[in-house]
Amino acid sequence: MITRASTWQRTSGGVTAPRGYLASGVHCGIKQRKRDLALVVSEAPASVAGVFTTNRVKAAPVLWCQEVVRRGVARAVVVNSGNANACTGERGWLDAREMAERTAAALGVAPEEVLVASTGVIGVPLPMDAVRRGIPLAAASLSRSGEEAAEAILTTDAFPKTSAVVTTVGGVQVTVGGMAKGAGMIHPRLATTLCFLTTDAYLPAPVLREALSRAVAESFNRITVDGDTSTNDTVLALANGRAGAPVVEGGEDLERFTQALTAVAQDLARMVVRDGEGAQRLVEVVVEGAADEQDAERAAFAIATSLLVKTMLHGGEPNWGRVVAAVGYSGAQVDERRVAVWFGDVQVVREGLGVEGVFDRAAAALRGEEVTVRVDLGLGPGRARVWTCDLGEEYVRINGSYIT
Amino acid sequence: MITRASTWQRTSGGVTAPRGYLASGVHCGIKQRKRDLALVVSEAPASVAGVFTTNRVKAAPVLWCQEVVRRGVARAVVVNSGNANACTGERGWLDAREMAERTAAALGVAPEEVLVASTGVIGVPLPMDAVRRGIPLAAASLSRSGEEAAEAILTTDAFPKTSAVVTTVGGVQVTVGGMAKGAGMIHPRLATTLCFLTTDAYLPAPVLREALSRAVAESFNRITVDGDTSTNDTVLALANGRAGAPVVEGGEDLERFTQALTAVAQDLARMVVRDGEGAQRLVEVVVEGAADEQDAERAAFAIATSLLVKTMLHGGEPNWGRVVAAVGYSGAQVDERRVAVWFGDVQVVREGLGVEGVFDRAAAALRGEEVTVRVDLGLGPGRARVWTCDLGEEYVRINGSYIT
């Protein structure tokens, strides 16, 4: 989808790039020093869609958002970092609701129109005193800049993640923007990816849901850092119609809009992977020639999550046997004698056997900041692409000892 | 099963502890210095059963063994370390067959009665000159000691792994012995667990198969180091009847025999996990109170393979949220409000919420050489136990850069 780039163009900014959105990010005291409370507000009621963690243990804000999304209309998103409000029981639910209520009061909207997201430590109640201080502060500092909001949702992330593109709907220019957090679920007790997408196009909630679900399938559902699914994963999309373009109901307009939304979601998803702590490389895994698409996905995810492959990518040494072994246990149909493997543009396996004399070139291909591992199973039309990162010692260090 | 210890007793030795087995281990030059060729011989034809990797890419020796096991009778096992003979195509198959043929010639038995196993580098042809030198050498140095064989099958293992127990069949004492290799599939391009079990009881091949399949279900199928399933995994059992006990066909005798076989297999499987490189701890994960046994297994394996849990265990810090999150995405039925978690004997979660004031005791419980993580889902009778190890920086170092 991202290859048909002609239907959209990158632009500057993040969640406030589309018309009619304001944002802010403040420090309220959940974290020691850094910004920890973000607010994104739509000037007009927006239709809303969401995709949430499949973890059966869902943080309180996820449960709250699911109710808002079911109604399909939202005005604002309030997000705190530093605490996930997960595994916090009845109290967690009351705290999430209070966050919505206080934000609604500060903005003069209904609590049922306020989305809530949290990221940080699991199992510790939210420090509500800080949150109560922060909400009016955030409401008072709303502006057309999304930068501070993009900072305030971070935890161990090394950099803020924003993206925006423009496309047209019925000949009228519309903008899609977004911000995300998530250094790959790799910080102690932090296990969250959050993504907030905005647009000044208007799509009725069910149509927005369809577009979001397609965009997520090609972005956040295609990345893996450590295979752990968090209790807080949340991707939200708001569409407020402020561009004045025709309502997107289907057809070519929906197609174009979905491509733009997918482009922003892919940008952000790739940034999340690239920011994996301990990781040096963004790795694209492509599986082609699988019996069908499901098989291609199985094989691609087996490669992308294999510790042996990920540590190999860290070291940058072309041990292709690990890639073939991962394909072999993925559940995908495999005929060993048809398998071909490339590291970058260097073919290392042909008809299931190692290609001689390419070790040094293959090693060089694995040592860039962006690496491609491509496998052709030689069986059928199935194709899938996922993104992962290498696994470094730093991952273990960060996740193994954060107190001592 | 292992808890009913009264039906069997530990004894000394390994694969040669049962009557009628000889073994040897020599250096033939596949590895630079260490022993790399092992031979185990039964003085009488033995019934044989095997359990093999489920990886669709199977090493040549696995394919060879599957044919031998189908016929049900074996006289010897020849094993090389240093090279997996996997992803080696037609040549790999010819090499595996030649290993069987040359061993058969040296012992005066039929090639179809010789089992072959290999472990080491994937994708590199076997150095057959070395193997041809080694086989007569190994045949000439057979003895009642299994120690050199147990050494010769190792790759990156820190120590040889042997175990033996005695039990009775129809009032007659029989012995079960075994050896295994596997430092957890964690060495570059090595990805293999091999286990060889011997007994002087006699079970017809189909009965032996049943006993082995039950023993493996409770041992090698209950361990995980890095979630990668190898191309070479092989567990073989030989039963030569040399104890003179009644043939084991079923009933109480089969039950007792299976318990003894399981005890040896569990000993060896736990040793494999304990030897995981970079690992400091053997971790037993117990899930109780699951809706059914499948759910208990799902939850236990999700915990045991979670990188966030395994790095936490490495650091020895009681971040129970990671355990609950793993259970949540395992696919098992979960009611967060019923979940209880213990680290060792310290309860850290009760009714889904953290227990206050136990951090230091919980941390202490995670810092031993043997650690138990127990989860009670509070839903039903399902129970499962698996073994894993912590994930340390050393794992990444070993697997990320072995050439440079």
Tab-separated table of C-alpha atoms in Angstrom, chain A residues 54-58 87-89 122-123 185-191 226-229 231 306-308 311-312 314-317 319-322 324-325 328-329 331-334 336 352-353 359 367 391-393 395-397 399-404, chain B residues 54-58 87-89 122-123 185-191 226-229 231 306-308 311-312 314-317 319-322 324-325 328-329 331-334 336 352-353 359 367 391-393 395-397 399-404:
chain	number	residue	atom	x	y	z
A	54	THR	CA	-5.812	-8.196	22.600
A	55	ASN	CA	-4.370	-8.904	26.028
A	56	ARG	CA	-7.121	-10.262	28.278
A	57	VAL	CA	-5.703	-8.181	31.078
A	58	LYS	CA	-6.658	-4.701	29.895
A	87	CYS	CA	-3.722	-4.272	37.215
A	88	THR	CA	-5.161	-1.605	39.467
A	89	GLY	CA	-8.658	-3.036	39.922
A	122	ILE	CA	1.937	-1.775	35.822
A	123	GLY	CA	0.282	-2.541	39.144
A	185	MET	CA	7.709	-2.730	25.382
A	186	ILE	CA	11.205	-3.096	26.642
A	187	HIS	CA	11.456	-0.988	29.742
A	188	PRO	CA	10.909	-2.561	33.144
A	189	ARG	CA	7.219	-2.886	33.844
A	190	LEU	CA	6.475	-0.682	30.870
A	191	ALA	CA	4.801	-2.488	28.080
A	226	ASP	CA	9.969	-8.696	21.930
A	227	GLY	CA	6.731	-10.542	21.308
A	228	ASP	CA	5.095	-9.329	24.498
A	229	THR	CA	1.577	-7.924	24.006
A	231	THR	CA	-2.058	-4.440	28.683
A	306	SER	CA	13.325	-15.551	16.763
A	307	LEU	CA	15.911	-14.702	19.410
A	308	LEU	CA	18.535	-16.510	17.383
A	311	THR	CA	20.854	-11.698	18.132
A	312	MET	CA	22.414	-12.624	14.780
A	314	HIS	CA	22.656	-7.541	16.357
A	315	GLY	CA	26.046	-9.042	15.673
A	316	GLY	CA	25.627	-8.561	11.941
A	317	GLU	CA	26.812	-12.039	11.052
A	319	ASN	CA	24.083	-17.203	9.885
A	320	TRP	CA	21.300	-17.969	7.461
A	321	GLY	CA	20.601	-21.371	9.045
A	322	ARG	CA	18.720	-19.560	11.805
A	324	VAL	CA	15.677	-21.245	7.552
A	325	ALA	CA	15.133	-22.971	10.901
A	328	GLY	CA	10.766	-24.427	9.319
A	329	TYR	CA	9.027	-24.191	12.696
A	331	GLY	CA	3.904	-23.654	10.695
A	332	ALA	CA	4.117	-22.443	7.103
A	333	GLN	CA	4.337	-24.985	4.313
A	334	VAL	CA	8.022	-25.348	3.394
A	336	GLU	CA	13.491	-26.996	1.915
A	352	GLY	CA	17.882	-24.674	0.298
A	353	LEU	CA	21.684	-24.682	0.179
A	359	PHE	CA	29.989	-14.364	3.497
A	367	ARG	CA	25.475	-4.064	9.306
A	391	LEU	CA	18.288	-7.778	20.133
A	392	GLY	CA	21.250	-6.323	21.976
A	393	GLU	CA	22.820	-6.744	25.390
A	395	TYR	CA	17.824	-4.918	26.139
A	396	VAL	CA	18.784	-7.381	28.835
A	397	ARG	CA	20.533	-4.770	30.923
A	399	ASN	CA	14.993	-5.061	31.555
A	400	GLY	CA	16.992	-7.079	34.033
A	401	SER	CA	18.063	-4.459	36.534
A	402	TYR	CA	16.347	-1.131	36.770
A	403	ILE	CA	16.296	-0.735	40.529
A	404	THR	CA	19.709	-1.997	41.494
B	54	THR	CA	8.520	-30.743	14.564
B	55	ASN	CA	10.520	-28.309	12.434
B	56	ARG	CA	9.617	-28.804	8.781
B	57	VAL	CA	13.253	-28.351	7.912
B	58	LYS	CA	14.677	-31.584	9.291
B	87	CYS	CA	20.277	-27.772	5.246
B	88	THR	CA	22.797	-29.924	3.411
B	89	GLY	CA	20.509	-31.379	0.744
B	122	ILE	CA	23.761	-25.724	10.130
B	123	GLY	CA	24.320	-25.509	6.396
B	185	MET	CA	19.827	-23.811	21.274
B	186	ILE	CA	21.796	-20.746	22.066
B	187	HIS	CA	25.113	-21.116	20.327
B	188	PRO	CA	25.598	-19.552	16.895
B	189	ARG	CA	24.185	-21.832	14.245
B	190	LEU	CA	23.766	-24.566	16.827
B	191	ALA	CA	20.229	-25.364	17.626
B	226	ASP	CA	14.661	-19.290	23.586
B	227	GLY	CA	11.587	-20.590	21.811
B	228	ASP	CA	13.497	-21.669	18.727
B	229	THR	CA	12.713	-25.219	17.580
B	231	THR	CA	16.195	-28.796	12.848
B	306	SER	CA	8.354	-13.913	27.650
B	307	LEU	CA	11.519	-11.880	27.189
B	308	LEU	CA	10.255	-9.393	29.737
B	311	THR	CA	15.109	-10.614	31.740
B	312	MET	CA	13.298	-9.841	34.984
B	314	HIS	CA	17.899	-12.476	35.258
B	315	GLY	CA	17.901	-9.267	37.258
B	316	GLY	CA	16.042	-10.935	40.110
B	317	GLU	CA	13.556	-8.115	40.509
B	319	ASN	CA	8.043	-7.078	38.519
B	320	TRP	CA	4.955	-9.239	38.687
B	321	GLY	CA	3.097	-7.107	36.134
B	322	ARG	CA	5.095	-8.853	33.418
B	324	VAL	CA	0.238	-11.126	34.646
B	325	ALA	CA	0.591	-9.476	31.226
B	328	GLY	CA	-3.195	-12.095	29.662
B	329	TYR	CA	-1.926	-12.558	26.132
B	331	GLY	CA	-4.851	-17.110	25.044
B	332	ALA	CA	-5.850	-18.732	28.322
B	333	GLN	CA	-9.098	-17.721	29.968
B	334	VAL	CA	-8.279	-15.096	32.610
B	336	GLU	CA	-7.924	-10.533	36.336
B	352	GLY	CA	-5.243	-9.340	40.652
B	353	LEU	CA	-3.671	-6.651	42.831
B	359	PHE	CA	9.113	-6.410	47.574
B	367	ARG	CA	17.737	-14.641	43.336
B	391	LEU	CA	17.908	-14.425	29.812
B	392	GLY	CA	21.235	-12.726	30.386
B	393	GLU	CA	23.482	-10.383	28.436
B	395	TYR	CA	23.061	-14.942	25.602
B	396	VAL	CA	23.166	-11.929	23.328
B	397	ARG	CA	26.942	-11.759	23.345
B	399	ASN	CA	24.706	-15.379	19.721
B	400	GLY	CA	25.475	-11.993	18.295
B	401	SER	CA	29.185	-12.207	17.629
B	402	TYR	CA	30.962	-15.487	17.454
B	403	ILE	CA	33.292	-14.794	14.556
B	404	THR	CA	34.399	-11.264	15.285
